[in-house]
XYZ file of C-alpha atoms in Angstrom:
308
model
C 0.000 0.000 0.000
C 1.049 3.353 -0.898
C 1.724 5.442 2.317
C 3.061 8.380 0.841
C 1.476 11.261 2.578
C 1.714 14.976 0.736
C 0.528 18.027 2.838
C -2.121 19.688 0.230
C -3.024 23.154 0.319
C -6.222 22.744 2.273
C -4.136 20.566 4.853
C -1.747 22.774 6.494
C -1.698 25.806 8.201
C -0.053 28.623 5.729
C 0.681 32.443 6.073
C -0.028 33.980 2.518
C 2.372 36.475 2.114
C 2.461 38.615 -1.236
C 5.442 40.313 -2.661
C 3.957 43.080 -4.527
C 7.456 44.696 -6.109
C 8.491 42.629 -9.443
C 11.940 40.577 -9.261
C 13.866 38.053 -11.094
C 14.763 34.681 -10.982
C 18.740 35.764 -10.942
C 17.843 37.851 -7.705
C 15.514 35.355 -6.053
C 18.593 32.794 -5.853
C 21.099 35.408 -5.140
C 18.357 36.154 -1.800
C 18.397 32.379 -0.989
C 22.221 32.016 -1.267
C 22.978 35.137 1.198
C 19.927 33.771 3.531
C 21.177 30.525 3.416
C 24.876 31.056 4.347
C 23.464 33.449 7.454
C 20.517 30.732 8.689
C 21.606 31.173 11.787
C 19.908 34.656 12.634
C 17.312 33.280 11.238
C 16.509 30.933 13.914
C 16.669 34.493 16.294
C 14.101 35.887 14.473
C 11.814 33.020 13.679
C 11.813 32.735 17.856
C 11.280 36.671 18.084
C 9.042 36.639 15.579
C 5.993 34.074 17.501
C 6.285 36.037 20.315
C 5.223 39.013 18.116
C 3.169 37.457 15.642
C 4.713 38.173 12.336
C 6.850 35.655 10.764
C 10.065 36.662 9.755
C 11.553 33.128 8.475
C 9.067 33.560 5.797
C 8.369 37.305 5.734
C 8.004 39.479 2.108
C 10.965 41.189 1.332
C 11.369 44.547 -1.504
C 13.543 45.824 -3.800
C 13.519 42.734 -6.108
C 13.808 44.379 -9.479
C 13.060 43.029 -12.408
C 9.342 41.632 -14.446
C 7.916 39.108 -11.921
C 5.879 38.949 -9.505
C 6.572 36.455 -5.840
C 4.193 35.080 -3.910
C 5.978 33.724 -0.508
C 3.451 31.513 2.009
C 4.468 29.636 5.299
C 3.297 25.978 6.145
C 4.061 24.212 9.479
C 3.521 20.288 9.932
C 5.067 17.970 12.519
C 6.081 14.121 11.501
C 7.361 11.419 14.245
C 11.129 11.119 15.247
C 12.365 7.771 14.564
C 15.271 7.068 12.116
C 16.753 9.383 9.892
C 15.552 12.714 9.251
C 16.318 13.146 5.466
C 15.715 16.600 3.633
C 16.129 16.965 0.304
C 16.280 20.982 -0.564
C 17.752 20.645 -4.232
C 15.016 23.294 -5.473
C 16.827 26.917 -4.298
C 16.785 27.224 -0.667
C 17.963 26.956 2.445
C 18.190 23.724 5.711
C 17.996 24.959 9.415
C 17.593 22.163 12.281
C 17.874 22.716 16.086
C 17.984 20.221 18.408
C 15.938 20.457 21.589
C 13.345 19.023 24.245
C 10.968 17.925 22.016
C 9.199 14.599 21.235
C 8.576 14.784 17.402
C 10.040 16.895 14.574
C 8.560 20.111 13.957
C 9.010 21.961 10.261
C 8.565 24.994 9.320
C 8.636 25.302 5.504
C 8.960 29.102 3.799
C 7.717 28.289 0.143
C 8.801 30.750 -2.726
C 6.854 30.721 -6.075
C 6.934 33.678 -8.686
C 5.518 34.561 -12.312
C 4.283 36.937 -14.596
C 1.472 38.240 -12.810
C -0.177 37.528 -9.254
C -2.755 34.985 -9.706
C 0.399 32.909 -11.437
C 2.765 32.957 -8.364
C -0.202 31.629 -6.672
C -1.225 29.185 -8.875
C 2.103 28.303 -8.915
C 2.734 27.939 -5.462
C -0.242 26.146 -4.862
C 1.076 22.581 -7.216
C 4.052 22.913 -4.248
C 3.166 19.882 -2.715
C 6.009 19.318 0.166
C 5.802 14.934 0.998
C 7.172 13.016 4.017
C 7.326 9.554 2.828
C 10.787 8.769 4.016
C 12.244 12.011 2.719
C 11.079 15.316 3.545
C 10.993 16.529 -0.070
C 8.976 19.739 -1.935
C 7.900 18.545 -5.566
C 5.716 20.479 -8.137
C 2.699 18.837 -9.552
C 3.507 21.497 -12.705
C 6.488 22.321 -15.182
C 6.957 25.494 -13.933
C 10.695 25.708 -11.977
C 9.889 29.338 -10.556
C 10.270 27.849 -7.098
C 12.162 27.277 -4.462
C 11.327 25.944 -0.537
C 13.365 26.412 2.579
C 12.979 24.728 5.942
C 13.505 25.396 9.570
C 13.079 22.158 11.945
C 13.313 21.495 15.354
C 14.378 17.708 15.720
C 15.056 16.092 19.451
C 18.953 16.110 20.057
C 19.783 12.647 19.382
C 19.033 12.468 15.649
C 20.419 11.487 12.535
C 20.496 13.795 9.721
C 21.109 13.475 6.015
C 20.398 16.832 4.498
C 20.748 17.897 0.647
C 20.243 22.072 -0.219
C 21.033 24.160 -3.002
C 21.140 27.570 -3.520
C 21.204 28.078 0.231
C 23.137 27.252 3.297
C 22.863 24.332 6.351
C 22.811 25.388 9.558
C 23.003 22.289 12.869
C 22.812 23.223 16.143
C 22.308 21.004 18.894
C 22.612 18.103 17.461
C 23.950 14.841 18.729
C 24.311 11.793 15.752
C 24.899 10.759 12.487
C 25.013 13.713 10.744
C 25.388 13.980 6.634
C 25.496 17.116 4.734
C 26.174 18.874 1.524
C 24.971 21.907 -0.453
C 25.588 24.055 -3.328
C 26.079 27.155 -3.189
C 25.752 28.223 0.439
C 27.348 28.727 3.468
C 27.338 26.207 6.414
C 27.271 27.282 9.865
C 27.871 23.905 13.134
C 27.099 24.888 16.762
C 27.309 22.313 19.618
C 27.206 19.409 17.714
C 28.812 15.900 18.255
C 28.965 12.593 16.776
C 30.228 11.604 13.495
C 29.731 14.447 11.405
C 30.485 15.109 7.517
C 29.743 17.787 4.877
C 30.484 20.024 2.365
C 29.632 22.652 0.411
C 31.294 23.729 -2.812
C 30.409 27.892 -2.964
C 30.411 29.009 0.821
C 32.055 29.527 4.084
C 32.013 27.376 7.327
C 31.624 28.858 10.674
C 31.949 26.097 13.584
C 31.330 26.934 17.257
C 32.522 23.998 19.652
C 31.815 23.412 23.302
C 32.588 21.074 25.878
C 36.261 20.062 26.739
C 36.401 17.377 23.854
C 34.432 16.157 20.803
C 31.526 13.499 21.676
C 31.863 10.728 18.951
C 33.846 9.917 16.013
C 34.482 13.314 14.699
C 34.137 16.211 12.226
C 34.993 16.611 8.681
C 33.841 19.241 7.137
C 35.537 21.063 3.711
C 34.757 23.823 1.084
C 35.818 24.487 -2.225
C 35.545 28.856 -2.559
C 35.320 30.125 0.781
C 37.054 30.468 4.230
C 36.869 28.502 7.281
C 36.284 29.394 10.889
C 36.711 27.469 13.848
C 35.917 27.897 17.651
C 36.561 26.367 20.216
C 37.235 26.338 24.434
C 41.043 26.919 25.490
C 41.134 23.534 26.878
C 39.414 21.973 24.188
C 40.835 18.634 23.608
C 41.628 17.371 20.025
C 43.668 16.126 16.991
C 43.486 19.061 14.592
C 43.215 18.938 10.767
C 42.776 21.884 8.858
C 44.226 22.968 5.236
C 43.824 25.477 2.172
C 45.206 25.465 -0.989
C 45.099 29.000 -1.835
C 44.563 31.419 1.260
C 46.101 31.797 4.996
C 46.086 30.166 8.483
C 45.733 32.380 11.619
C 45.190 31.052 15.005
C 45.298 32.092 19.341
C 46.490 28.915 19.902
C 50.591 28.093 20.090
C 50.436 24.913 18.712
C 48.246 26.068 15.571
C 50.066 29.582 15.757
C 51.423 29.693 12.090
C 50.355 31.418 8.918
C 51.574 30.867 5.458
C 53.099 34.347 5.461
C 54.657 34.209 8.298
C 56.216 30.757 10.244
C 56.739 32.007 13.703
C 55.148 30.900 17.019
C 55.337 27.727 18.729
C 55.018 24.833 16.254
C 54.433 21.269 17.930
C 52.612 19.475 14.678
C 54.000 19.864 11.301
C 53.252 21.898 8.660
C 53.690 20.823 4.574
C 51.750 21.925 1.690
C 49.749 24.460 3.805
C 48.545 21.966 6.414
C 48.038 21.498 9.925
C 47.984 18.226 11.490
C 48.647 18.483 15.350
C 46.871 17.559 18.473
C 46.367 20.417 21.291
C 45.395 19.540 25.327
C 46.304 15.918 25.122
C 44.595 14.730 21.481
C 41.390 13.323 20.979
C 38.643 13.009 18.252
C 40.078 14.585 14.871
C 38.479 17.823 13.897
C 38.991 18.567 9.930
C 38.224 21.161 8.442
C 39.699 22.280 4.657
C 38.928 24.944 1.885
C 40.680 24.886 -1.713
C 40.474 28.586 -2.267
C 40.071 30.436 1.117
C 41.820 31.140 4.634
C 41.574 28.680 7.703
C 41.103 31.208 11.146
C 41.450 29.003 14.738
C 40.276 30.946 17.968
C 39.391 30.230 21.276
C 36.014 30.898 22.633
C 36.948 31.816 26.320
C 37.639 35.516 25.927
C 41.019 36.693 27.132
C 42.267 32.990 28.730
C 44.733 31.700 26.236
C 47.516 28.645 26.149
């Protein structure tokens, strides 16, 4: 039996928000790329924005330019933790998820549809159909490929993820698992995760905020092709440290990471060849890599002025 279950328009709760000033399909993805790679404030504002009663995540924007018309609407469905949450986001936008206290996963889906006149971008929006049979996938019943959906999901803190954007960034925080990543186009942004986690992107930065004394699992690999990498951590963070570029600079508050490639000076206690770090700081542990091709690698500490 066919269990597949799609969320139809007359299903789901959804905040119709029209976007009266014309813009193109260039700017539209240009909007979800710079959204995407900053997902993180958007999480601020989506909590702000209950409290208030607008919806920011999902809000119209201006100043679009150009000889369409965007119709932006808001839908909000829950499905049961168990398993793997799998997104699939290929279609222009951006993947949020924050763990927390709660017993089933909660998404939030901002749905973007545009065309020549008003009644279109409705129409359009309305053959959206976003399904949960396995995958947590948006799919149009039409041709038309003026579209785009992005999610923000709350998931309980021990969860797997496997998670698939483009045109937007990933941002995980709170998260504790298996967790699988890549996107195109778009910046991704870890906080207080653990387990064995992997991604890439291959147009973005990476911002990575670790806590704790020491990673909780098998580790972190994360790499980008164009853009630069930052990592923080606690001065007594414990770890075996892997981080590279091809074409860009190191700079680091920590002695044993405390060389650039314009200047070798500082304390060196790993080795350094072909613009990589491989060392361990505060006794080794789990390895933490993180690598660009074309962009610099910057290493802080998190504990204001404390240092090695």
């Amino acid at each position: 039996m066919n269990t597949e279950k799609h969320f139809s328009y007359s299903e789901n709760r959804r905040i119709f928000l029209m976007i009266t000033p014309k813009f193109s399909r260039f700017f539209l993805a240009t909007l979800l790329f710079v959204t995407g790679g900053l997902i993180d404030d958007a999480y601020s504002q989506e909590t702000k924005s209950r409290s208030q009663g607008s919806h920011e995540f999902c809000s119209a924007h201006s100043n679009y330019g150009g000889d369409k018309v965007g119709h932006r609407e808001l839908r909000e469905f829950t499905v049961p933790a168990s398993g793997t949450l799998r997104v699939d986001g290929e279609r222009n936008g951006g993947i949020s998820v924050k763990g927390g206290n709660v017993g089933e996963i909660q998404v939030r889906a901002c749905v973007n549809a545009w065309g020549t006149t008003e009644q279109n971008a409705r129409a359009n929006a309305e053959n959206i159909k976003i399904s949960t049979s396995g995958t947590i996938v948006a799919e149009n019943r039409s041709d038309d490929s003026n579209w785009g959906v992005s999610y923000q999901i709350t998931v309980p803190r021990n969860t797997d993820l496997e998670l698939t954007a483009k045109n937007g960034g990933i941002s995980i925080a709170g998260v504790d698992g298996n967790l699988e990543f890549t996107t195109v186009n778009g910046g991704i942004s870890l906080s207080d995760v653990s387990g064995n986690v992997r991604g890439r992107t291959a147009n973005g930065g990476i911002n990575i905020s670790l806590t704790g004394s020491s990673w909780r699992g098998n580790g972190l690999d994360v790499s980008t092709t164009n853009g630069g990498v930052k990592l923080n951590l606690p001065v007594n963070y414990a770890a075996n440290i892997e981080a590279g570029t091809v074409n860009g600079g190191y700079k680091s508050d920590i002695p044993a990471l405390n060389i650039t490639t314009e200047d070798e000076k500082g304390e060196w206690n790993g080795r350094h060849r072909s613009k990589q770090i491989n060392t361990s700081i505060n006794g080794g542990g789990a390895p933490i890599r993180v690598k660009t091709t074309n962009g610099g690698v910057k290493i802080e500490t998190t504990d204001g002025d404390k240092k090695y």
